[in-house]
Short mmCIF file of C-alpha atoms in Angstrom, two decimals:
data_model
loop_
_atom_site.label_atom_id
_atom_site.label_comp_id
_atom_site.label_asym_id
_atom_site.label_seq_id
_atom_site.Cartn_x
_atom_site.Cartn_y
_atom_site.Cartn_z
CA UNK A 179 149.39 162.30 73.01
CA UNK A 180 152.10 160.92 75.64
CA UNK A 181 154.10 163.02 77.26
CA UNK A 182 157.92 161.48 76.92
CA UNK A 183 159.47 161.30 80.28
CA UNK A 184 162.05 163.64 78.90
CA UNK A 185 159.37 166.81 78.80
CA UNK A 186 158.57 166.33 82.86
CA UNK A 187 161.37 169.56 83.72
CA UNK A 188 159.22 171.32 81.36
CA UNK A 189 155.71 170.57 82.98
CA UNK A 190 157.14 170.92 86.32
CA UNK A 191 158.60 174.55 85.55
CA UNK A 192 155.39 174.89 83.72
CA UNK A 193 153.32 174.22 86.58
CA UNK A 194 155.36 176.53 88.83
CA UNK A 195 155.40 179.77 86.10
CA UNK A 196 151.13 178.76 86.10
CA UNK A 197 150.65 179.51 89.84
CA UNK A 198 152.68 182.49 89.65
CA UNK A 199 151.14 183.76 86.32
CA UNK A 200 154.65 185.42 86.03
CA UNK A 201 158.22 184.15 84.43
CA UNK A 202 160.41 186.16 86.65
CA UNK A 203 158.85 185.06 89.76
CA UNK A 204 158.89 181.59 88.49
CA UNK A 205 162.21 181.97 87.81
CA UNK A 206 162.88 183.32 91.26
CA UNK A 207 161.78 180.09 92.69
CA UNK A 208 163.02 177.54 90.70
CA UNK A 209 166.58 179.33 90.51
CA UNK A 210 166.40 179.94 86.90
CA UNK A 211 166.63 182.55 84.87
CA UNK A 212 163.38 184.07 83.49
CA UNK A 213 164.46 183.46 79.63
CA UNK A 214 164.86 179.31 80.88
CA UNK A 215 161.64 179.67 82.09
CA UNK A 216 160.27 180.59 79.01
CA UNK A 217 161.91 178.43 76.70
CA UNK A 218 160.83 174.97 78.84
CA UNK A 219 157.46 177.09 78.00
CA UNK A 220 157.76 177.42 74.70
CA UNK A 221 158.66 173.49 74.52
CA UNK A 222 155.78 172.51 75.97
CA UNK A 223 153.60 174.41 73.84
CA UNK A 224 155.08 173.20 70.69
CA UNK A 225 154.97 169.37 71.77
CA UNK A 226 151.20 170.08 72.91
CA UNK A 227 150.47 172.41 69.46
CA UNK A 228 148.58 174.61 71.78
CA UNK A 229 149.17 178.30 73.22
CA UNK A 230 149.37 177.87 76.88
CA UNK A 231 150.02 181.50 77.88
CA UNK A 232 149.26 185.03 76.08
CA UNK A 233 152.00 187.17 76.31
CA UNK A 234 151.51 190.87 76.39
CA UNK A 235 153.59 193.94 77.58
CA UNK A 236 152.76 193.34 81.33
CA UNK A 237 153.77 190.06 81.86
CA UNK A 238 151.93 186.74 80.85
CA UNK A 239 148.42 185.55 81.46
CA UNK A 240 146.76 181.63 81.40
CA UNK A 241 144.68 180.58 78.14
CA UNK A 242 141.67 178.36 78.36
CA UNK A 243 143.99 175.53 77.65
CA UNK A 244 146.52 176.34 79.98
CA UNK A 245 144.35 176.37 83.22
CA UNK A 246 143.05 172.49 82.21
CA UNK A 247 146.67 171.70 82.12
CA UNK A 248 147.70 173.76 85.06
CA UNK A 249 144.63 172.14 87.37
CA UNK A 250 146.34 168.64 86.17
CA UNK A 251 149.56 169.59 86.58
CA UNK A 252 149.24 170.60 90.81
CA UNK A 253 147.27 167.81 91.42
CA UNK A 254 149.47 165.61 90.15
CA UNK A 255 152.05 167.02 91.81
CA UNK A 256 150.31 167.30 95.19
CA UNK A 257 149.91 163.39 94.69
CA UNK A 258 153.39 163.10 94.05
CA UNK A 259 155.14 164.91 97.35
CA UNK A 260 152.02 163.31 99.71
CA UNK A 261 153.66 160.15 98.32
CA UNK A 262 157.00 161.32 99.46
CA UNK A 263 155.80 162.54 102.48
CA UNK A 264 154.76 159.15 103.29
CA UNK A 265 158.15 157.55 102.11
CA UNK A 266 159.78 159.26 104.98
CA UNK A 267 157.16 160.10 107.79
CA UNK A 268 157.64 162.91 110.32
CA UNK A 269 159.83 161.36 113.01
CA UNK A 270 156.94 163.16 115.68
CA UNK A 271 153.89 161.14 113.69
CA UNK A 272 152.95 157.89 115.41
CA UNK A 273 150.98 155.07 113.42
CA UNK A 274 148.57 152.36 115.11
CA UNK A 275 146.82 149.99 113.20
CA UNK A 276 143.70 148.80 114.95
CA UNK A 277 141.02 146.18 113.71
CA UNK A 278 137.11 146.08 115.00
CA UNK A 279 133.56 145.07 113.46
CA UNK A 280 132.04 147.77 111.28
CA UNK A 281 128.95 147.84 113.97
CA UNK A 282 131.35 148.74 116.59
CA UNK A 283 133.12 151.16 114.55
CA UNK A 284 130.11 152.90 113.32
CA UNK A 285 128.10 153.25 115.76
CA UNK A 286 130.54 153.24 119.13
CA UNK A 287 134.31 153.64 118.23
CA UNK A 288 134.72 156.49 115.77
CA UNK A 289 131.92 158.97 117.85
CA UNK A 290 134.10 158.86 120.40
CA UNK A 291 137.95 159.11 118.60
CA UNK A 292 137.65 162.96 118.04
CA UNK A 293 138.46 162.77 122.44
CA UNK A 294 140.83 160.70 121.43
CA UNK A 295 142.97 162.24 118.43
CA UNK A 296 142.50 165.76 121.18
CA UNK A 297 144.69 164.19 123.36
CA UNK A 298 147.30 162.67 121.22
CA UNK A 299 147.45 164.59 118.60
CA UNK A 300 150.51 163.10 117.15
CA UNK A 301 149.23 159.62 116.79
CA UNK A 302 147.78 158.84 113.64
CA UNK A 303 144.98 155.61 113.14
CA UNK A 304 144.52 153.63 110.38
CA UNK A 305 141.28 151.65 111.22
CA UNK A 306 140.39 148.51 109.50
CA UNK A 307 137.15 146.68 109.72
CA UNK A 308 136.51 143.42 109.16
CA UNK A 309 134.31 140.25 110.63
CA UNK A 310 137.31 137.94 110.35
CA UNK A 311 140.46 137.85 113.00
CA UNK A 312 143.09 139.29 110.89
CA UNK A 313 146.66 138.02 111.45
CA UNK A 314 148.39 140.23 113.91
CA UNK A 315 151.94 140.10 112.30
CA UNK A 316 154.51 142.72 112.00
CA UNK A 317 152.91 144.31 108.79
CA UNK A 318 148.83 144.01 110.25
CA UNK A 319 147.24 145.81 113.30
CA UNK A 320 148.79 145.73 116.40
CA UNK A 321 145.14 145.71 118.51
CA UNK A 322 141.64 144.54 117.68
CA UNK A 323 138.06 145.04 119.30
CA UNK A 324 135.86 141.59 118.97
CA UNK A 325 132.93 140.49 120.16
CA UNK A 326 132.59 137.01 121.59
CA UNK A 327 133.80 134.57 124.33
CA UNK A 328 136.86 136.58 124.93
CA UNK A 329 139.42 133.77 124.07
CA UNK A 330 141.16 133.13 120.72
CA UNK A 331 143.91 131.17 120.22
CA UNK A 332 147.45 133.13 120.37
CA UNK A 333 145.69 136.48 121.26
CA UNK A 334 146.06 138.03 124.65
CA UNK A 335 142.34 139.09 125.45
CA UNK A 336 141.25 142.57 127.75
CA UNK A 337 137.71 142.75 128.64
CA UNK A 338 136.37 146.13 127.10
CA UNK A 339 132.47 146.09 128.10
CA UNK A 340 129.47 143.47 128.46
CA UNK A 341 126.63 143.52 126.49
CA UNK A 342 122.53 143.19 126.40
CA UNK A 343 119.77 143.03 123.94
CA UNK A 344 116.65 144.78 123.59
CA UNK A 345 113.97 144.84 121.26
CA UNK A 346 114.21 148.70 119.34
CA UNK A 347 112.12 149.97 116.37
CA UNK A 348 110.78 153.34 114.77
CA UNK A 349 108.74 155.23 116.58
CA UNK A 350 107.42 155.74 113.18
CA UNK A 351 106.88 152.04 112.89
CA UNK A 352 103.06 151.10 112.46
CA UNK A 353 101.56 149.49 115.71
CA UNK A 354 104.58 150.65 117.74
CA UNK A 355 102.68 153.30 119.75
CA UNK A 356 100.17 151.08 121.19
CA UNK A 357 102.34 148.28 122.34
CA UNK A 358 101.68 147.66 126.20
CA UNK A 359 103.51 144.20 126.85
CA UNK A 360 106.70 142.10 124.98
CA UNK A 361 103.97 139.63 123.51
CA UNK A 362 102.47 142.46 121.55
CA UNK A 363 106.19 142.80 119.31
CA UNK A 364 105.81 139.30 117.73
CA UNK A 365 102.72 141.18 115.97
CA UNK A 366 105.41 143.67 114.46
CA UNK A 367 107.44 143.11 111.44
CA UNK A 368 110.67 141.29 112.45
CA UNK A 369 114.48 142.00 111.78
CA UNK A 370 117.46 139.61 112.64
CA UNK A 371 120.89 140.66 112.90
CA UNK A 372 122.43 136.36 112.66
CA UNK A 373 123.58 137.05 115.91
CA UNK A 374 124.34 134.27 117.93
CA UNK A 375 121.05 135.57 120.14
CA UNK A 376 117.69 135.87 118.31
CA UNK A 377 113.83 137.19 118.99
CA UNK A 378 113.53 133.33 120.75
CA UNK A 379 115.70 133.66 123.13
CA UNK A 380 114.32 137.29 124.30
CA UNK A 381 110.71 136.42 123.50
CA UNK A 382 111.87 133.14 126.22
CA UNK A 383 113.67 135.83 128.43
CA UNK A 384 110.52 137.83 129.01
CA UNK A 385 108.38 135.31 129.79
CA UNK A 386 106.33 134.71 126.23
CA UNK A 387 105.41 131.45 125.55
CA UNK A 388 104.08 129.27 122.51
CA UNK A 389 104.36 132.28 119.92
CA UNK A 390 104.64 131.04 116.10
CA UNK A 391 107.61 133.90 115.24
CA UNK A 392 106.52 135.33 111.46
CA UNK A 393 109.35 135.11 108.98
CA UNK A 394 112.47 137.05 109.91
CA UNK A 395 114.05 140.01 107.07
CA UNK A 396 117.87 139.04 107.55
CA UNK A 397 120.58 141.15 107.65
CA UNK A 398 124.56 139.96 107.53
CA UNK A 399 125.80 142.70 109.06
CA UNK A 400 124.22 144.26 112.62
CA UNK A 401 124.92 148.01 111.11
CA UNK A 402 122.48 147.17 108.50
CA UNK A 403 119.67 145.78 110.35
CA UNK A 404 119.59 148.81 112.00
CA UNK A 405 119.62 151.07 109.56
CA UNK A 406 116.63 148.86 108.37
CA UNK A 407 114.51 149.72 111.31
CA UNK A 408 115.35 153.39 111.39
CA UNK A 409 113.71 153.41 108.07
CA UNK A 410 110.58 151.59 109.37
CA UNK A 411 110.92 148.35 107.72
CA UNK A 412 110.61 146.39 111.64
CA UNK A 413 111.71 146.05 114.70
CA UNK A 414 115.20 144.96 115.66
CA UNK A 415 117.06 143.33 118.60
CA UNK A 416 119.61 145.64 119.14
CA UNK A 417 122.85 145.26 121.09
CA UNK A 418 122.83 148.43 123.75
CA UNK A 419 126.19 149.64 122.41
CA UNK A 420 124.76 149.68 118.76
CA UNK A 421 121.46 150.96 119.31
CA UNK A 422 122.49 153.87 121.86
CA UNK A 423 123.47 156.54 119.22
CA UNK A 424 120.05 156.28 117.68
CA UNK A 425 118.21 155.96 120.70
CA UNK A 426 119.69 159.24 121.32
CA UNK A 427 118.59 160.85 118.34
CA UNK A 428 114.81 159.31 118.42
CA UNK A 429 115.48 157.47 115.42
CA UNK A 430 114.56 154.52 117.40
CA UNK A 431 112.66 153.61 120.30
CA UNK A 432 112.70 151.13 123.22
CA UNK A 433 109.81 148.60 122.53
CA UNK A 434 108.51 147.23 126.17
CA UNK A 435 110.34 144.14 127.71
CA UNK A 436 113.53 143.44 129.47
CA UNK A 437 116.97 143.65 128.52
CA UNK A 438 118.55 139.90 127.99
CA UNK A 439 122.61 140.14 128.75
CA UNK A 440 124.01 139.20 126.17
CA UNK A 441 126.48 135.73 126.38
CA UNK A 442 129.30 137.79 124.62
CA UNK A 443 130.80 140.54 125.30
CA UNK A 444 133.25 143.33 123.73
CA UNK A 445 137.43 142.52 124.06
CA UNK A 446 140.62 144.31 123.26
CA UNK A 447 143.08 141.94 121.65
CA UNK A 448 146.15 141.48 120.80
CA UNK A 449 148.96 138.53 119.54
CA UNK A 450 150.64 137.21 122.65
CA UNK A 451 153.91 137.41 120.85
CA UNK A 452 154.12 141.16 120.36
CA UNK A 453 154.85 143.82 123.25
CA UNK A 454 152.13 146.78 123.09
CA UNK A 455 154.18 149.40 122.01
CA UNK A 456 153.31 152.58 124.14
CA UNK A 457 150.81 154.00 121.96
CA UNK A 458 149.00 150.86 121.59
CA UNK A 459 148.54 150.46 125.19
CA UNK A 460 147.47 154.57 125.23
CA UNK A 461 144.74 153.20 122.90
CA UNK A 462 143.36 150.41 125.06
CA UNK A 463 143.67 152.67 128.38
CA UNK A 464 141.58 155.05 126.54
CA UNK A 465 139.22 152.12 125.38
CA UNK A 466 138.74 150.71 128.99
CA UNK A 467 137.83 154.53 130.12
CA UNK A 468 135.36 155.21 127.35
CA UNK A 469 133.65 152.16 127.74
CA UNK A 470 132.16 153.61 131.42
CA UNK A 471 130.20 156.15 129.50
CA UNK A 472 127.58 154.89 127.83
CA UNK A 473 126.28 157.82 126.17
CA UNK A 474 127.81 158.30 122.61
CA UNK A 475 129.05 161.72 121.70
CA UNK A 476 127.14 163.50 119.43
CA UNK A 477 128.66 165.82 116.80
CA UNK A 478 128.91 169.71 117.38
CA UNK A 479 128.39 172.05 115.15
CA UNK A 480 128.59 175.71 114.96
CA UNK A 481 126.15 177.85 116.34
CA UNK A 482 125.77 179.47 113.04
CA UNK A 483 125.01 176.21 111.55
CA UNK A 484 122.07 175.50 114.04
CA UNK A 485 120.28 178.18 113.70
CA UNK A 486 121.77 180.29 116.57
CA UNK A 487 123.47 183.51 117.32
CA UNK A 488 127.25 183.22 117.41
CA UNK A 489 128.57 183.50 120.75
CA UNK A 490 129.78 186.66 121.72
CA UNK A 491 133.60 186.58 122.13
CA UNK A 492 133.71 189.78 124.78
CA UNK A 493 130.65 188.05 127.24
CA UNK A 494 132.22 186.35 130.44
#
C-alpha cells in the first residue's frame, strides 16, 4: 500500500502522539486539540486496516503494529529535518573540502585530525580521497595533499614533508628473525606498492649487487600492500609516513638496511586562481606543524576499557 501524499499530516501527528504515548500531550505540542489528534489517528488506522493504538481508561498505549510504524515514522523524519538542516547551515559552521591519497589519509592525516577538530571546533571537513588531481573549482576542494615532484600545472604547491623508504615486514613473517644483512630480504617473499621506487633501487641503495629479484605480489594501492605484510604475506617497502603507525604498534618491523630518500615528497596544493579562504590556510598551518612530529597519535581509550581502574576524580 502507498501512502497518498494527502495522509502525511496524519503520519506526522501520528508520529508525534507515538513518542508521547499520550493524545493530550500530543496535542499540546502540535497546537491541536486532543479530539484532532485522534481523528488524524483514527484515519490512519482505517487507510492502514490496522489498530495502531489500544485505548483504555488511562490514556492510550502502542500495538505491535504501531511501534514498526512509529520506528519508520522518526527515522524518516530525522532524515527529513538533517536535510533541512543542511539546506540552511548554521551561520557559525565552517566547511573545507580537502583532497589527499587514501595512504596518506589512512595512515597519517585522519590520526592526527582529532588535534585538529579540538582546536576549531566549528570547522567542519569533508575529506575526499582519490589518486587523480581533482579539479579545484568553486564546487570541488579548496586544498589537496599529493605526493610527487611538487609542481602541477595551475596549482600553487607548499612543501608539507620529504619522504624515505625502508624495507618493513611481520615480525611474524617466516625467516624475518634471523636476517643479519639487506642481501638476506631478497630471500623473503616480496611486496610492491607500483611506486615510482621499487626493491631495485633499495637493493642498489644498500650496496647489493647481481640479485635475480623473485616475482613481486602487486598491490595498486600503498594502503593495501601494507595491510598485506601485516598479515604475513611479505615484506614491503614502505614509505616512513605510511609505515610509522604500524611500526608503532609492532605490527611491523624494520628489516636491516638503510633508508633510501625518497625522489618525491608530500605537498599542500591548491588552484592558483582561488584565494585560501581563512580556514583553508588554518588547515595548511596546521599541516606544516604536524608534519614535524613524526610519531602518529594513537587512539585513547578509557581506562575502563583497558583494563584499568578509573581515575580517581578527588586525587591531585
Amino acid at each position: 500500500m502507498i501512502l497518498r501524499p494527502a495522509l502525511l499530516p496524519a503520519l506526522g501527528v501520528f508520529a508525534v502522539a507515538a513518542r508521547h504515548q499520550n493524545f493530550a500531550h500530543a496535542a499540546q505540542e502540535l497546537h491541536l486539540t486532543a479530539s484532532a489528534v485522534s481523528h488524524h489517528v483514527r484515519r490512519l488506522e482505517e487507510l492502514l486496516g490496522t489498530v495502531l493504538f489500544q485505548r483504555h481508561a488511562r490514556g492510550v498505549r502502542l500495538t505491535a503494529e504501531g511501534r514498526q510504524l512509529a520506528d519508520a515514522a522518526a527515522a524518516a523524519l530525522s532524515d527529513l529535518n538533517a536535510v533541512a538542516g543542511n539546506l540552511h547551515p548554521q551561520a557559525d559552521i565552517v566547511p573545507l573540502r580537502v583532497t589527499t591519497i587514501r595512504s596518506l589519509s589512512y595512515c597519517w592525516l585522519i590520526p592526527r585530525l582529532p588535534r585538529f577538530t579540538r582546536q576549531h571546533p566549528r570547522m567542519r571537513i569533508e575529506l575526499q580521497t582519490s589518486t587523480e588531481l581533482v579539479r579545484f573549482d568553486e564546487s570541488g576542494p579548496e586544498l589537496g595533499i599529493r605526493y610527487g615532484l611538487g609542481q602541477w600545472p595551475g596549482m600553487t604547491a607548499h612543501h608539507l614533508m620529504d619522504d624515505e623508504l625502508c624495507p618493513v615486514a611481520s615480525p611474524a613473517l617466516a625467516g624475518v628473525s634471523a636476517l643479519r644483512d639487506a642481501a638476506q630480504i631478497a630471500a623473503l617473499p616480496l611486496l610492491s606498492d607500483m611506486s615510482p621506487q621499487g626493491w631495485r633501487d633499495w637493493f642498489r641503495a644498500a650496496g647489493v649487487r647481481g640479485l635475480d629479484l623473485p616475482s613481486l605480489h602487486t598491490f595498486s594501492d600503498s594502503t593495501d600492500a601494507m595491510r598485506a605484510a601485516v598479515y604475513g604475506i611479505g615484506a614491503v617497502l614502505a614509505r616512513k609516513h605510511i609505515a610509522q603507525p604500524y611500526l608503532q604498534r609492532y605490527e611491523l618491523v624494520r628489516l636491516p638496511g638503510p633508508a633510501l630518500k625518497a625522489r618525491y615528497a608530500y605537498y599542500v596544493v591548491h588552484a592558483e586562481h582561488r584565494p585560501l579562504s581563512p580556514t583553508a590556510q588554518a588547515f595548511m598551518d596546521w599541516l606544516k606543524r604536524e608534519a614535524l612530529d613524526e610519531r602518529t597519535p594513537l587512539p585513547t581509550l578509557p581506562d575502563e576499557l583497558l583494563g584499568l581502574p578509573p581515575a580517581d576524580p578527588t586525587r591531585d
